[in-house]
JSON list of C-alpha atoms in Angstrom, two decimals:
[
{"chain": "A", "resi": 200, "resn": "MET", "atom": "CA", "xyz": [-59.21, 37.99, 37.59]},
{"chain": "A", "resi": 201, "resn": "PRO", "atom": "CA", "xyz": [-59.32, 41.61, 38.78]},
{"chain": "A", "resi": 202, "resn": "ALA", "atom": "CA", "xyz": [-56.23, 43.74, 38.50]},
{"chain": "A", "resi": 203, "resn": "LYS", "atom": "CA", "xyz": [-54.27, 44.56, 41.66]},
{"chain": "A", "resi": 204, "resn": "SER", "atom": "CA", "xyz": [-55.19, 48.22, 41.28]},
{"chain": "A", "resi": 205, "resn": "ASP", "atom": "CA", "xyz": [-58.91, 47.28, 41.19]},
{"chain": "A", "resi": 206, "resn": "VAL", "atom": "CA", "xyz": [-58.58, 45.28, 44.41]},
{"chain": "A", "resi": 207, "resn": "ILE", "atom": "CA", "xyz": [-56.74, 48.13, 46.12]},
{"chain": "A", "resi": 208, "resn": "GLU", "atom": "CA", "xyz": [-59.38, 50.62, 45.00]},
{"chain": "A", "resi": 209, "resn": "CYS", "atom": "CA", "xyz": [-62.15, 48.33, 46.27]},
{"chain": "A", "resi": 210, "resn": "LEU", "atom": "CA", "xyz": [-60.44, 48.02, 49.67]},
{"chain": "A", "resi": 211, "resn": "LYS", "atom": "CA", "xyz": [-59.98, 51.79, 49.91]},
{"chain": "A", "resi": 212, "resn": "THR", "atom": "CA", "xyz": [-63.64, 52.35, 49.06]},
{"chain": "A", "resi": 213, "resn": "ALA", "atom": "CA", "xyz": [-64.74, 49.83, 51.69]},
{"chain": "A", "resi": 214, "resn": "ARG", "atom": "CA", "xyz": [-62.50, 51.52, 54.27]},
{"chain": "A", "resi": 215, "resn": "ASP", "atom": "CA", "xyz": [-63.83, 54.96, 53.41]},
{"chain": "A", "resi": 216, "resn": "ASP", "atom": "CA", "xyz": [-67.44, 53.70, 53.58]},
{"chain": "A", "resi": 217, "resn": "LEU", "atom": "CA", "xyz": [-66.83, 52.15, 57.00]},
{"chain": "A", "resi": 218, "resn": "ILE", "atom": "CA", "xyz": [-65.25, 55.37, 58.29]},
{"chain": "A", "resi": 219, "resn": "ALA", "atom": "CA", "xyz": [-68.22, 57.39, 57.04]},
{"chain": "A", "resi": 220, "resn": "ILE", "atom": "CA", "xyz": [-70.67, 55.01, 58.74]},
{"chain": "A", "resi": 221, "resn": "ALA", "atom": "CA", "xyz": [-68.69, 55.06, 62.00]},
{"chain": "A", "resi": 222, "resn": "GLU", "atom": "CA", "xyz": [-68.40, 58.83, 62.03]},
{"chain": "A", "resi": 223, "resn": "GLY", "atom": "CA", "xyz": [-72.11, 59.25, 61.27]},
{"chain": "A", "resi": 224, "resn": "ALA", "atom": "CA", "xyz": [-73.45, 56.83, 63.88]},
{"chain": "A", "resi": 225, "resn": "SER", "atom": "CA", "xyz": [-75.00, 58.25, 67.02]},
{"chain": "A", "resi": 226, "resn": "GLY", "atom": "CA", "xyz": [-73.40, 57.47, 70.36]},
{"chain": "A", "resi": 227, "resn": "SER", "atom": "CA", "xyz": [-76.34, 55.31, 71.44]},
{"chain": "A", "resi": 228, "resn": "ALA", "atom": "CA", "xyz": [-76.24, 53.22, 68.24]},
{"chain": "A", "resi": 229, "resn": "TRP", "atom": "CA", "xyz": [-72.94, 51.65, 69.28]},
{"chain": "A", "resi": 230, "resn": "ALA", "atom": "CA", "xyz": [-74.65, 49.69, 72.08]},
{"chain": "A", "resi": 231, "resn": "ASN", "atom": "CA", "xyz": [-77.12, 48.00, 69.71]},
{"chain": "A", "resi": 232, "resn": "ALA", "atom": "CA", "xyz": [-76.81, 44.24, 69.36]},
{"chain": "A", "resi": 233, "resn": "THR", "atom": "CA", "xyz": [-75.48, 42.84, 66.09]},
{"chain": "A", "resi": 234, "resn": "TYR", "atom": "CA", "xyz": [-76.84, 39.84, 64.23]},
{"chain": "A", "resi": 235, "resn": "GLY", "atom": "CA", "xyz": [-75.84, 36.31, 65.15]},
{"chain": "A", "resi": 236, "resn": "ASP", "atom": "CA", "xyz": [-75.34, 34.46, 68.38]},
{"chain": "A", "resi": 237, "resn": "ASP", "atom": "CA", "xyz": [-72.03, 36.00, 69.41]},
{"chain": "A", "resi": 238, "resn": "GLY", "atom": "CA", "xyz": [-73.63, 38.62, 71.65]},
{"chain": "A", "resi": 239, "resn": "TRP", "atom": "CA", "xyz": [-71.50, 41.48, 70.31]},
{"chain": "A", "resi": 240, "resn": "ASN", "atom": "CA", "xyz": [-72.79, 45.01, 70.10]},
{"chain": "A", "resi": 241, "resn": "CYS", "atom": "CA", "xyz": [-72.02, 47.40, 67.23]},
{"chain": "A", "resi": 242, "resn": "ARG", "atom": "CA", "xyz": [-68.97, 48.85, 68.99]},
{"chain": "A", "resi": 243, "resn": "GLN", "atom": "CA", "xyz": [-67.53, 45.35, 69.50]},
{"chain": "A", "resi": 244, "resn": "LEU", "atom": "CA", "xyz": [-68.15, 44.53, 65.83]},
{"chain": "A", "resi": 245, "resn": "LEU", "atom": "CA", "xyz": [-66.17, 47.66, 64.91]},
{"chain": "A", "resi": 246, "resn": "TYR", "atom": "CA", "xyz": [-63.37, 46.49, 67.25]},
{"chain": "A", "resi": 247, "resn": "HIS", "atom": "CA", "xyz": [-63.40, 43.16, 65.41]},
{"chain": "A", "resi": 248, "resn": "LEU", "atom": "CA", "xyz": [-63.17, 44.85, 62.01]},
{"chain": "A", "resi": 249, "resn": "ALA", "atom": "CA", "xyz": [-60.28, 46.99, 63.26]},
{"chain": "A", "resi": 250, "resn": "SER", "atom": "CA", "xyz": [-58.49, 43.94, 64.61]},
{"chain": "A", "resi": 251, "resn": "THR", "atom": "CA", "xyz": [-58.64, 42.02, 61.35]},
{"chain": "A", "resi": 252, "resn": "SER", "atom": "CA", "xyz": [-57.91, 44.77, 58.86]},
{"chain": "A", "resi": 253, "resn": "ALA", "atom": "CA", "xyz": [-54.12, 44.32, 58.88]},
{"chain": "A", "resi": 254, "resn": "PRO", "atom": "CA", "xyz": [-53.48, 40.73, 59.97]},
{"chain": "A", "resi": 255, "resn": "ALA", "atom": "CA", "xyz": [-56.35, 39.16, 58.01]},
{"chain": "A", "resi": 256, "resn": "GLY", "atom": "CA", "xyz": [-54.03, 37.35, 55.62]},
{"chain": "A", "resi": 257, "resn": "PHE", "atom": "CA", "xyz": [-51.97, 35.98, 58.51]},
{"chain": "A", "resi": 258, "resn": "VAL", "atom": "CA", "xyz": [-55.07, 34.78, 60.35]},
{"chain": "A", "resi": 259, "resn": "LEU", "atom": "CA", "xyz": [-56.42, 33.07, 57.24]},
{"chain": "A", "resi": 260, "resn": "ALA", "atom": "CA", "xyz": [-53.10, 31.35, 56.63]},
{"chain": "A", "resi": 261, "resn": "MET", "atom": "CA", "xyz": [-52.90, 30.17, 60.25]},
{"chain": "A", "resi": 262, "resn": "SER", "atom": "CA", "xyz": [-56.43, 28.78, 60.06]},
{"chain": "A", "resi": 263, "resn": "LYS", "atom": "CA", "xyz": [-55.32, 26.38, 57.34]},
{"chain": "A", "resi": 264, "resn": "LEU", "atom": "CA", "xyz": [-52.40, 24.73, 59.15]},
{"chain": "A", "resi": 265, "resn": "PRO", "atom": "CA", "xyz": [-52.21, 21.15, 57.94]},
{"chain": "A", "resi": 266, "resn": "ALA", "atom": "CA", "xyz": [-52.52, 18.30, 60.40]},
{"chain": "A", "resi": 267, "resn": "GLY", "atom": "CA", "xyz": [-49.11, 17.30, 61.74]},
{"chain": "A", "resi": 268, "resn": "SER", "atom": "CA", "xyz": [-47.58, 20.73, 61.09]},
{"chain": "A", "resi": 269, "resn": "GLY", "atom": "CA", "xyz": [-46.39, 20.90, 64.69]},
{"chain": "A", "resi": 270, "resn": "GLY", "atom": "CA", "xyz": [-48.76, 23.69, 65.67]},
{"chain": "A", "resi": 271, "resn": "ALA", "atom": "CA", "xyz": [-52.16, 23.53, 67.28]},
{"chain": "A", "resi": 272, "resn": "PRO", "atom": "CA", "xyz": [-55.06, 24.37, 64.98]},
{"chain": "A", "resi": 273, "resn": "PHE", "atom": "CA", "xyz": [-55.72, 28.11, 64.92]},
{"chain": "A", "resi": 274, "resn": "ASP", "atom": "CA", "xyz": [-58.77, 29.05, 67.01]},
{"chain": "A", "resi": 275, "resn": "GLY", "atom": "CA", "xyz": [-60.30, 31.94, 65.09]},
{"chain": "A", "resi": 276, "resn": "GLU", "atom": "CA", "xyz": [-63.07, 32.46, 67.64]},
{"chain": "A", "resi": 277, "resn": "ALA", "atom": "CA", "xyz": [-60.58, 32.80, 70.51]},
{"chain": "A", "resi": 278, "resn": "PHE", "atom": "CA", "xyz": [-58.49, 35.19, 68.43]},
{"chain": "A", "resi": 279, "resn": "ASN", "atom": "CA", "xyz": [-61.55, 37.31, 67.64]},
{"chain": "A", "resi": 280, "resn": "ARG", "atom": "CA", "xyz": [-62.59, 37.46, 71.32]},
{"chain": "A", "resi": 281, "resn": "GLN", "atom": "CA", "xyz": [-59.06, 38.49, 72.34]},
{"chain": "A", "resi": 282, "resn": "GLN", "atom": "CA", "xyz": [-58.92, 41.26, 69.75]},
{"chain": "A", "resi": 283, "resn": "VAL", "atom": "CA", "xyz": [-62.32, 42.64, 70.80]},
{"chain": "A", "resi": 284, "resn": "GLU", "atom": "CA", "xyz": [-61.37, 42.49, 74.50]},
{"chain": "A", "resi": 285, "resn": "MET", "atom": "CA", "xyz": [-58.14, 44.40, 73.79]},
{"chain": "A", "resi": 286, "resn": "ARG", "atom": "CA", "xyz": [-60.19, 47.25, 72.34]},
{"chain": "A", "resi": 287, "resn": "GLU", "atom": "CA", "xyz": [-62.96, 47.25, 74.95]},
{"chain": "A", "resi": 288, "resn": "GLY", "atom": "CA", "xyz": [-63.51, 50.72, 76.38]},
{"chain": "A", "resi": 289, "resn": "ARG", "atom": "CA", "xyz": [-61.89, 52.61, 73.51]},
{"chain": "A", "resi": 290, "resn": "SER", "atom": "CA", "xyz": [-63.76, 55.32, 71.68]},
{"chain": "A", "resi": 291, "resn": "VAL", "atom": "CA", "xyz": [-64.90, 54.82, 68.10]},
{"chain": "A", "resi": 292, "resn": "ALA", "atom": "CA", "xyz": [-62.22, 57.28, 66.92]},
{"chain": "A", "resi": 293, "resn": "GLU", "atom": "CA", "xyz": [-59.51, 55.19, 68.59]}
]
């Protein structure tokens, strides 16, 4: 099992790599379609990554609610769409 410090360093490196990619991308690149059937462009994928960076643990926990827990099953797709829509129109820096 990796040490906590190794996990933290890995997360920091991933964050720094993503920032470098975002800062280096041309303005027109953000409109390119991403892979998959979701229809998102690169900017919307970045919105999605921004939306899940802090609450990812919460979202994962909610997605595993047991049957009969009193809550409706968590709809990850609806959550993702909402988070992307909230960021629509923002600049990459935002």
